[in-house]
mmCIF file of C-alpha atoms and ligand atoms in Angstrom:
data_model
loop_
_atom_site.group_PDB
_atom_site.id
_atom_site.type_symbol
_atom_site.label_atom_id
_atom_site.label_comp_id
_atom_site.label_asym_id
_atom_site.label_seq_id
_atom_site.Cartn_x
_atom_site.Cartn_y
_atom_site.Cartn_z
ATOM 1 C CA MET Y 1 -20.712 59.270 -25.718
ATOM 2 C CA ASN Y 2 -17.036 59.069 -24.770
ATOM 3 C CA GLY Y 3 -15.917 60.166 -28.230
ATOM 4 C CA THR Y 4 -15.104 56.622 -29.479
ATOM 5 C CA PRO Y 5 -16.695 56.117 -32.910
ATOM 6 C CA ALA Y 6 -19.384 53.429 -32.932
ATOM 7 C CA ILE Y 7 -18.519 50.177 -34.674
ATOM 8 C CA PRO Y 8 -20.377 50.065 -38.017
ATOM 9 C CA ALA Y 9 -23.343 47.716 -37.928
ATOM 10 C CA PRO Y 10 -25.703 46.361 -40.595
ATOM 11 C CA ARG Y 11 -29.282 47.437 -39.951
ATOM 12 C CA GLY Y 12 -31.159 44.828 -37.950
ATOM 13 C CA ILE Y 13 -34.841 44.267 -37.258
ATOM 14 C CA PRO Y 14 -36.384 46.160 -34.314
ATOM 15 C CA LEU Y 15 -36.359 44.098 -31.070
ATOM 16 C CA VAL Y 16 -34.738 41.005 -32.588
ATOM 17 C CA GLY Y 17 -31.666 42.617 -34.146
ATOM 18 C CA ASN Y 18 -29.764 40.743 -36.860
ATOM 19 C CA THR Y 19 -30.660 37.224 -35.720
ATOM 20 C CA PRO Y 20 -33.437 36.469 -38.279
ATOM 21 C CA GLN Y 21 -31.217 37.668 -41.147
ATOM 22 C CA ILE Y 22 -28.606 34.970 -40.521
ATOM 23 C CA PRO Y 23 -29.353 31.734 -42.420
ATOM 24 C CA PRO Y 24 -29.104 28.936 -39.818
ATOM 25 C CA ASP Y 25 -27.331 26.568 -42.214
ATOM 26 C CA ARG Y 26 -24.570 28.986 -43.243
ATOM 27 C CA PRO Y 27 -23.967 31.589 -40.523
ATOM 28 C CA ILE Y 28 -20.216 31.996 -41.085
ATOM 29 C CA GLN Y 29 -20.557 32.377 -44.867
ATOM 30 C CA TYR Y 30 -23.291 34.970 -44.368
ATOM 31 C CA ILE Y 31 -21.271 37.027 -41.888
ATOM 32 C CA THR Y 32 -18.237 36.796 -44.197
ATOM 33 C CA GLU Y 33 -20.329 38.135 -47.115
ATOM 34 C CA VAL Y 34 -21.726 40.993 -45.023
ATOM 35 C CA GLY Y 35 -18.193 41.774 -43.826
ATOM 36 C CA ARG Y 36 -17.123 42.509 -47.431
ATOM 37 C CA HIS Y 37 -19.335 45.626 -47.364
ATOM 38 C CA TYR Y 38 -17.358 47.062 -44.446
ATOM 39 C CA PRO Y 39 -14.015 48.281 -45.805
ATOM 40 C CA GLU Y 40 -12.876 49.170 -42.259
ATOM 41 C CA GLY Y 41 -12.758 45.401 -41.642
ATOM 42 C CA VAL Y 42 -14.831 45.565 -38.465
ATOM 43 C CA LEU Y 43 -18.559 45.306 -37.905
ATOM 44 C CA SER Y 44 -20.935 44.557 -35.127
ATOM 45 C CA MET Y 45 -24.166 42.549 -35.170
ATOM 46 C CA GLU Y 46 -26.843 41.967 -32.580
ATOM 47 C CA ILE Y 47 -27.261 38.208 -32.324
ATOM 48 C CA GLY Y 48 -29.435 36.489 -29.741
ATOM 49 C CA GLY Y 49 -29.698 39.718 -27.765
ATOM 50 C CA LEU Y 50 -25.922 40.266 -27.608
ATOM 51 C CA GLU Y 51 -23.764 42.719 -29.526
ATOM 52 C CA GLN Y 52 -21.085 40.659 -31.271
ATOM 53 C CA VAL Y 53 -18.103 42.221 -33.020
ATOM 54 C CA PHE Y 54 -16.460 40.607 -36.063
ATOM 55 C CA VAL Y 55 -13.169 41.520 -37.691
ATOM 56 C CA ALA Y 56 -12.541 40.791 -41.351
ATOM 57 C CA ASP Y 57 -9.039 42.104 -41.819
ATOM 58 C CA PRO Y 58 -5.752 40.270 -41.102
ATOM 59 C CA ASP Y 59 -4.216 43.184 -39.175
ATOM 60 C CA LEU Y 60 -7.296 43.546 -36.971
ATOM 61 C CA ALA Y 61 -7.387 39.777 -36.465
ATOM 62 C CA ALA Y 62 -3.759 39.918 -35.302
ATOM 63 C CA GLU Y 63 -4.640 42.821 -33.005
ATOM 64 C CA VAL Y 64 -7.503 40.996 -31.263
ATOM 65 C CA CYS Y 65 -5.167 38.021 -30.693
ATOM 66 C CA ASP Y 66 -2.953 40.200 -28.474
ATOM 67 C CA GLU Y 67 -3.443 38.508 -25.115
ATOM 68 C CA ALA Y 68 -2.128 41.541 -23.263
ATOM 69 C CA ARG Y 69 -5.156 43.534 -24.404
ATOM 70 C CA PHE Y 70 -7.897 40.990 -25.060
ATOM 71 C CA GLY Y 71 -9.082 37.957 -23.135
ATOM 72 C CA LYS Y 72 -11.222 35.022 -24.197
ATOM 73 C CA VAL Y 73 -14.857 35.755 -23.430
ATOM 74 C CA ILE Y 74 -17.020 32.733 -22.781
ATOM 75 C CA ALA Y 75 -20.180 34.114 -24.386
ATOM 76 C CA PRO Y 76 -22.567 32.175 -26.666
ATOM 77 C CA PRO Y 77 -21.903 29.824 -28.384
ATOM 78 C CA LEU Y 78 -18.996 28.895 -26.055
ATOM 79 C CA SER Y 79 -21.063 29.421 -22.901
ATOM 80 C CA HIS Y 80 -23.629 26.906 -24.223
ATOM 81 C CA LEU Y 81 -20.843 24.441 -24.999
ATOM 82 C CA ARG Y 82 -20.069 24.456 -21.283
ATOM 83 C CA ASP Y 83 -23.259 22.376 -20.906
ATOM 84 C CA PHE Y 84 -21.217 19.425 -22.066
ATOM 85 C CA VAL Y 85 -17.527 20.309 -21.936
ATOM 86 C CA GLY Y 86 -17.657 22.306 -18.685
ATOM 87 C CA SER Y 87 -14.288 23.828 -17.819
ATOM 88 C CA GLY Y 88 -12.340 21.957 -20.504
ATOM 89 C CA LEU Y 89 -9.534 23.995 -22.109
ATOM 90 C CA PHE Y 90 -11.751 25.281 -24.889
ATOM 91 C CA THR Y 91 -14.458 26.694 -22.649
ATOM 92 C CA ALA Y 92 -12.651 27.470 -19.380
ATOM 93 C CA ARG Y 93 -12.924 31.091 -18.302
ATOM 94 C CA ASP Y 94 -9.781 33.192 -17.945
ATOM 95 C CA ASP Y 95 -10.219 33.289 -14.182
ATOM 96 C CA GLU Y 96 -10.534 29.505 -13.723
ATOM 97 C CA GLU Y 97 -7.372 28.040 -12.207
ATOM 98 C CA VAL Y 98 -8.037 24.734 -13.925
ATOM 99 C CA TRP Y 99 -7.215 26.216 -17.349
ATOM 100 C CA GLY Y 100 -3.588 26.807 -16.295
ATOM 101 C CA GLN Y 101 -3.371 23.405 -14.598
ATOM 102 C CA ALA Y 102 -4.693 21.508 -17.623
ATOM 103 C CA HIS Y 103 -2.587 23.596 -19.997
ATOM 104 C CA ARG Y 104 0.619 22.806 -18.097
ATOM 105 C CA ILE Y 105 -0.240 19.116 -17.657
ATOM 106 C CA LEU Y 106 -1.149 18.620 -21.311
ATOM 107 C CA THR Y 107 1.511 20.675 -23.103
ATOM 108 C CA PRO Y 108 3.968 17.711 -23.248
ATOM 109 C CA ALA Y 109 1.397 15.788 -25.307
ATOM 110 C CA PHE Y 110 1.997 18.306 -28.114
ATOM 111 C CA SER Y 111 5.805 18.186 -28.151
ATOM 112 C CA GLN Y 112 7.646 17.116 -31.278
ATOM 113 C CA ARG Y 113 8.667 13.895 -29.527
ATOM 114 C CA SER Y 114 5.004 13.093 -28.817
ATOM 115 C CA MET Y 115 3.995 13.927 -32.386
ATOM 116 C CA LYS Y 116 6.598 11.440 -33.636
ATOM 117 C CA ALA Y 117 5.274 8.829 -31.207
ATOM 118 C CA TYR Y 118 1.729 9.222 -32.608
ATOM 119 C CA PHE Y 119 2.928 8.639 -36.160
ATOM 120 C CA PRO Y 120 2.338 4.833 -36.339
ATOM 121 C CA GLN Y 121 -1.255 5.322 -35.123
ATOM 122 C CA MET Y 122 -1.831 8.162 -37.580
ATOM 123 C CA LEU Y 123 -0.517 5.958 -40.377
ATOM 124 C CA ASP Y 124 -2.704 3.071 -39.229
ATOM 125 C CA VAL Y 125 -5.868 5.207 -39.561
ATOM 126 C CA ALA Y 126 -4.720 6.811 -42.835
ATOM 127 C CA GLN Y 127 -4.280 3.310 -44.270
ATOM 128 C CA GLU Y 128 -7.857 2.489 -43.316
ATOM 129 C CA LEU Y 129 -8.973 5.504 -45.362
ATOM 130 C CA VAL Y 130 -6.859 4.438 -48.346
ATOM 131 C CA ARG Y 131 -8.216 0.870 -48.161
ATOM 132 C CA THR Y 132 -11.792 2.194 -48.012
ATOM 133 C CA TRP Y 133 -11.284 4.440 -51.027
ATOM 134 C CA GLU Y 134 -9.544 1.679 -52.970
ATOM 135 C CA ALA Y 135 -12.459 -0.621 -52.271
ATOM 136 C CA ALA Y 136 -14.892 2.063 -53.478
ATOM 137 C CA GLY Y 137 -13.395 1.727 -56.974
ATOM 138 C CA ALA Y 138 -15.228 4.067 -59.335
ATOM 139 C CA ARG Y 139 -18.033 4.787 -56.864
ATOM 140 C CA PRO Y 140 -18.045 8.351 -55.505
ATOM 141 C CA VAL Y 141 -16.881 8.833 -51.916
ATOM 142 C CA ASN Y 142 -18.158 11.336 -49.376
ATOM 143 C CA VAL Y 143 -14.988 13.300 -48.686
ATOM 144 C CA SER Y 144 -16.174 15.300 -45.693
ATOM 145 C CA ASP Y 145 -17.704 12.268 -43.906
ATOM 146 C CA ASP Y 146 -14.517 10.290 -44.527
ATOM 147 C CA MET Y 147 -12.312 13.123 -43.264
ATOM 148 C CA THR Y 148 -14.470 13.161 -40.134
ATOM 149 C CA ARG Y 149 -13.895 9.407 -39.758
ATOM 150 C CA LEU Y 150 -10.162 9.899 -40.345
ATOM 151 C CA THR Y 151 -9.671 12.661 -37.792
ATOM 152 C CA LEU Y 152 -11.990 11.251 -35.112
ATOM 153 C CA ASP Y 153 -10.276 7.860 -35.328
ATOM 154 C CA THR Y 154 -6.863 9.567 -35.227
ATOM 155 C CA ILE Y 155 -7.510 11.680 -32.129
ATOM 156 C CA GLY Y 156 -9.289 8.725 -30.479
ATOM 157 C CA LEU Y 157 -6.320 6.448 -31.028
ATOM 158 C CA CYS Y 158 -3.432 8.905 -30.505
ATOM 159 C CA GLY Y 159 -4.955 10.757 -27.555
ATOM 160 C CA PHE Y 160 -6.886 8.045 -25.782
ATOM 161 C CA GLY Y 161 -5.916 4.634 -27.181
ATOM 162 C CA HIS Y 162 -9.572 4.208 -28.216
ATOM 163 C CA ARG Y 163 -10.538 2.741 -31.576
ATOM 164 C CA PHE Y 164 -13.709 4.176 -33.063
ATOM 165 C CA ASP Y 165 -13.220 1.963 -36.150
ATOM 166 C CA SER Y 166 -15.346 4.451 -38.085
ATOM 167 C CA PHE Y 167 -14.428 3.096 -41.523
ATOM 168 C CA ARG Y 168 -16.118 -0.200 -40.697
ATOM 169 C CA SER Y 169 -19.522 1.405 -40.625
ATOM 170 C CA GLU Y 170 -21.657 3.127 -43.248
ATOM 171 C CA GLU Y 171 -23.168 5.404 -40.620
ATOM 172 C CA LEU Y 172 -21.119 7.966 -38.734
ATOM 173 C CA ASP Y 173 -20.329 6.863 -35.168
ATOM 174 C CA PRO Y 174 -23.236 7.400 -32.691
ATOM 175 C CA PHE Y 175 -20.859 9.648 -30.714
ATOM 176 C CA LEU Y 176 -20.532 11.886 -33.787
ATOM 177 C CA GLN Y 177 -24.244 11.901 -34.403
ATOM 178 C CA ALA Y 178 -24.874 12.933 -30.780
ATOM 179 C CA MET Y 179 -22.181 15.585 -31.079
ATOM 180 C CA LEU Y 180 -23.633 17.002 -34.303
ATOM 181 C CA ARG Y 181 -27.103 17.171 -32.721
ATOM 182 C CA ALA Y 182 -25.718 18.900 -29.634
ATOM 183 C CA LEU Y 183 -23.598 21.379 -31.640
ATOM 184 C CA THR Y 184 -26.556 22.226 -33.870
ATOM 185 C CA GLU Y 185 -28.648 22.906 -30.776
ATOM 186 C CA VAL Y 186 -25.836 25.089 -29.371
ATOM 187 C CA MET Y 187 -25.931 27.172 -32.556
ATOM 188 C CA ASN Y 188 -29.751 27.385 -32.379
ATOM 189 C CA ARG Y 189 -29.519 28.545 -28.761
ATOM 190 C CA THR Y 190 -27.013 31.176 -29.816
ATOM 191 C CA ARG Y 191 -29.532 32.638 -32.264
ATOM 192 C CA HIS Y 192 -32.550 32.442 -29.968
ATOM 193 C CA MET Y 193 -33.483 34.685 -27.102
ATOM 194 C CA PRO Y 194 -33.134 32.765 -23.778
ATOM 195 C CA LEU Y 195 -36.931 32.670 -23.369
ATOM 196 C CA VAL Y 196 -37.326 30.836 -26.700
ATOM 197 C CA THR Y 197 -34.727 28.265 -25.605
ATOM 198 C CA ARG Y 198 -36.647 27.623 -22.386
ATOM 199 C CA LEU Y 199 -39.849 26.991 -24.343
ATOM 200 C CA ARG Y 200 -38.345 24.440 -26.735
ATOM 201 C CA LEU Y 201 -38.887 21.458 -24.438
ATOM 202 C CA VAL Y 202 -38.622 18.689 -27.042
ATOM 203 C CA GLU Y 203 -35.356 20.097 -28.395
ATOM 204 C CA ASP Y 204 -34.055 20.382 -24.850
ATOM 205 C CA ARG Y 205 -34.839 16.731 -24.173
ATOM 206 C CA THR Y 206 -32.946 15.658 -27.320
ATOM 207 C CA TYR Y 207 -30.074 17.962 -26.347
ATOM 208 C CA GLN Y 208 -29.787 16.480 -22.846
ATOM 209 C CA GLN Y 209 -29.964 12.980 -24.308
ATOM 210 C CA SER Y 210 -27.173 13.754 -26.792
ATOM 211 C CA ILE Y 211 -25.014 15.098 -23.965
ATOM 212 C CA ARG Y 212 -25.613 11.923 -21.933
ATOM 213 C CA GLN Y 213 -24.672 9.798 -24.952
ATOM 214 C CA MET Y 214 -21.378 11.643 -25.457
ATOM 215 C CA ARG Y 215 -20.538 11.429 -21.770
ATOM 216 C CA GLN Y 216 -21.246 7.700 -21.708
ATOM 217 C CA LEU Y 217 -18.665 7.188 -24.452
ATOM 218 C CA VAL Y 218 -16.141 9.315 -22.567
ATOM 219 C CA ASP Y 219 -16.767 7.367 -19.352
ATOM 220 C CA ARG Y 220 -16.201 4.128 -21.281
ATOM 221 C CA VAL Y 221 -12.891 5.389 -22.688
ATOM 222 C CA ILE Y 222 -11.664 6.422 -19.212
ATOM 223 C CA GLU Y 223 -12.894 3.181 -17.660
ATOM 224 C CA GLN Y 224 -11.131 1.102 -20.370
ATOM 225 C CA ARG Y 225 -7.840 2.777 -19.481
ATOM 226 C CA ARG Y 226 -8.373 2.282 -15.741
ATOM 227 C CA ARG Y 227 -9.204 -1.395 -16.206
ATOM 228 C CA SER Y 228 -6.220 -1.956 -18.499
ATOM 229 C CA GLY Y 229 -4.014 -1.133 -15.489
ATOM 230 C CA GLU Y 230 -1.640 0.632 -17.888
ATOM 231 C CA THR Y 231 0.372 3.407 -16.305
ATOM 232 C CA GLY Y 232 2.966 5.866 -17.565
ATOM 233 C CA ARG Y 233 1.356 6.412 -20.976
ATOM 234 C CA ASP Y 234 2.124 9.959 -22.074
ATOM 235 C CA ASP Y 235 -0.842 10.354 -24.404
ATOM 236 C CA LEU Y 236 -3.538 12.896 -23.472
ATOM 237 C CA LEU Y 237 -5.476 10.482 -21.288
ATOM 238 C CA GLY Y 238 -2.392 9.135 -19.510
ATOM 239 C CA LEU Y 239 -1.214 12.650 -18.658
ATOM 240 C CA MET Y 240 -4.662 13.749 -17.479
ATOM 241 C CA MET Y 241 -5.078 10.734 -15.226
ATOM 242 C CA GLU Y 242 -1.603 10.611 -13.731
ATOM 243 C CA ALA Y 243 0.442 13.795 -14.188
ATOM 244 C CA THR Y 244 0.563 16.535 -11.593
ATOM 245 C CA ASP Y 245 0.654 20.209 -12.432
ATOM 246 C CA PRO Y 246 4.249 21.428 -11.863
ATOM 247 C CA VAL Y 247 2.999 24.721 -10.376
ATOM 248 C CA THR Y 248 0.194 23.700 -8.003
ATOM 249 C CA GLY Y 249 1.265 20.063 -7.523
ATOM 250 C CA ARG Y 250 -2.359 19.040 -8.142
ATOM 251 C CA ARG Y 251 -3.889 16.503 -10.506
ATOM 252 C CA LEU Y 252 -6.987 17.134 -12.585
ATOM 253 C CA ASP Y 253 -10.119 15.940 -10.809
ATOM 254 C CA ASP Y 254 -12.302 13.224 -12.363
ATOM 255 C CA ALA Y 255 -14.984 15.645 -13.577
ATOM 256 C CA ASN Y 256 -12.365 17.761 -15.314
ATOM 257 C CA VAL Y 257 -10.718 14.716 -16.928
ATOM 258 C CA ARG Y 258 -14.120 13.909 -18.389
ATOM 259 C CA ASP Y 259 -14.655 17.491 -19.609
ATOM 260 C CA GLN Y 260 -11.169 17.604 -21.152
ATOM 261 C CA THR Y 261 -11.614 14.209 -22.816
ATOM 262 C CA LEU Y 262 -14.814 15.315 -24.495
ATOM 263 C CA THR Y 263 -13.195 18.654 -25.391
ATOM 264 C CA PHE Y 264 -10.293 16.912 -27.112
ATOM 265 C CA LEU Y 265 -12.488 14.407 -28.917
ATOM 266 C CA ILE Y 266 -14.501 17.308 -30.333
ATOM 267 C CA ALA Y 267 -11.806 19.992 -30.784
ATOM 268 C CA GLY Y 268 -9.267 17.424 -31.967
ATOM 269 C CA HIS Y 269 -11.292 16.178 -34.901
ATOM 270 C CA GLU Y 270 -13.720 18.889 -35.997
ATOM 271 C CA ALA Y 271 -11.459 21.692 -37.254
ATOM 272 C CA THR Y 272 -8.970 19.162 -38.611
ATOM 273 C CA SER Y 273 -11.574 17.346 -40.690
ATOM 274 C CA GLY Y 274 -12.920 20.695 -41.944
ATOM 275 C CA LEU Y 275 -9.427 21.731 -43.023
ATOM 276 C CA LEU Y 276 -8.733 18.423 -44.792
ATOM 277 C CA SER Y 277 -12.114 18.433 -46.539
ATOM 278 C CA PHE Y 278 -11.581 21.946 -47.875
ATOM 279 C CA ALA Y 279 -7.981 21.150 -48.859
ATOM 280 C CA LEU Y 280 -9.088 18.066 -50.808
HETATM 281 C C1 HEM N 1 -6.631 22.319 -38.594
HETATM 282 C C2 HEM N 1 -6.735 22.034 -37.356
HETATM 283 C C3 HEM N 1 -7.198 22.959 -36.265
HETATM 284 C C4 HEM N 1 -7.696 24.226 -36.320
HETATM 285 C C5 HEM N 1 -7.961 25.107 -37.535
HETATM 286 C C6 HEM N 1 -7.955 24.632 -34.947
HETATM 287 C C7 HEM N 1 -8.438 25.862 -34.570
HETATM 288 C C8 HEM N 1 -8.533 26.308 -33.276
HETATM 289 C C9 HEM N 1 -8.877 27.656 -32.868
HETATM 290 C C10 HEM N 1 -9.175 28.806 -33.821
HETATM 291 C C11 HEM N 1 -8.875 27.701 -31.527
HETATM 292 C C12 HEM N 1 -9.127 28.928 -30.644
HETATM 293 C C13 HEM N 1 -10.579 29.023 -30.348
HETATM 294 C C14 HEM N 1 -10.894 30.127 -29.345
HETATM 295 O O1 HEM N 1 -10.051 30.500 -28.539
HETATM 296 O O2 HEM N 1 -12.039 30.585 -29.367
HETATM 297 C C15 HEM N 1 -8.548 26.377 -31.056
HETATM 298 C C16 HEM N 1 -8.472 26.014 -29.744
HETATM 299 C C17 HEM N 1 -8.258 24.731 -29.295
HETATM 300 N N1 HEM N 1 -7.977 23.632 -30.082
HETATM 301 FE FE1 HEM N 1 -7.799 23.625 -32.070
HETATM 302 N N2 HEM N 1 -7.623 23.607 -34.109
HETATM 303 C C18 HEM N 1 -7.165 22.552 -34.861
HETATM 304 C C19 HEM N 1 -6.728 21.319 -34.407
HETATM 305 C C20 HEM N 1 -6.787 20.911 -33.092
HETATM 306 C C21 HEM N 1 -6.373 19.601 -32.611
HETATM 307 C C22 HEM N 1 -5.801 18.484 -33.480
HETATM 308 C C23 HEM N 1 -6.591 19.581 -31.265
HETATM 309 C C24 HEM N 1 -6.364 18.491 -30.244
HETATM 310 C C25 HEM N 1 -5.639 17.437 -30.423
HETATM 311 C C26 HEM N 1 -7.157 20.880 -30.903
HETATM 312 C C27 HEM N 1 -7.534 21.263 -29.636
HETATM 313 C C28 HEM N 1 -7.846 22.545 -29.263
HETATM 314 C C29 HEM N 1 -8.032 22.960 -27.875
HETATM 315 C C30 HEM N 1 -7.950 22.042 -26.643
HETATM 316 C C31 HEM N 1 -8.291 24.327 -27.893
HETATM 317 C C32 HEM N 1 -8.539 25.241 -26.683
HETATM 318 C C33 HEM N 1 -7.178 25.746 -26.248
HETATM 319 C C34 HEM N 1 -7.206 26.646 -25.028
HETATM 320 O O3 HEM N 1 -7.919 27.667 -25.036
HETATM 321 O O4 HEM N 1 -6.475 26.337 -24.073
HETATM 322 N N3 HEM N 1 -7.252 21.648 -32.032
HETATM 323 N N4 HEM N 1 -8.346 25.548 -32.139
#
């Protein structure tokens, strides 16, 4: 229409687009495989009623990371994630002032000095892993579950002074189970048309329950810190509760502290445990 060539797209199914072609248990692998058939390194798919563009080429990936030309769009699945992490850093929209505030308040928690300060806690959790694997002897271990325990316990302890003590239990922490249920539902909602989501009442009830469960844990973590009377801690929670944004002079409000806490508990362990599992 305006002379711009259309982005190549695999043929979908009339009305429902590419959604039914994507296996629910391996969406990323599927899209990666399809991407190999597009030597231009860019393709578009219609998923859940939305046209989504994927790049499969390092130069194009670098190009779309140019913040001067592209912004972060909070479309599904991120827009669904807002159901439980609201305007946390991961899901805040570009135009929300709170992103800048939280970013400026929290940056010191990622300085080299802070990283060094977290080291004893990181070592503490790593030793728990080593002890667990030593005790397993010749029995096989579940690497990806144990990496999840390792990284959740690490972010919990370094960021929030909270001990999940995941290695003491055979089952993954109830927080993790609630999170996995909620994330799975987010991915299902991304594939479904909005009408289908509205009709899945049982799934919605489980979803809302999982969100409540995660928030209860977060409230407990914040409450523990308040009751401890500790001040001046420069971990994530300490900064969120006490520090003021150098630009606006404002603190994060309670609802945002809760959203950020949940964001960090999820974002701080999930990708890290995936990376470690693959590396091992
Ligand atoms: C191997 C480890 C990690 C990988 C591969 C990873 C990957 C990513 C990616 C790709 C994004 C951008 C997502 C987007 O904009 O759509 C992101 C954002 C984010 N990650 Fe990670 N991450 C890792 C570790 C962590 C850790 C340890 C933390 C917290 C302690 C963390 C917290 C966050 C947060 C808060 C954001 C949102 C940032 C913003 O937009 O302001 N991540 N991560």
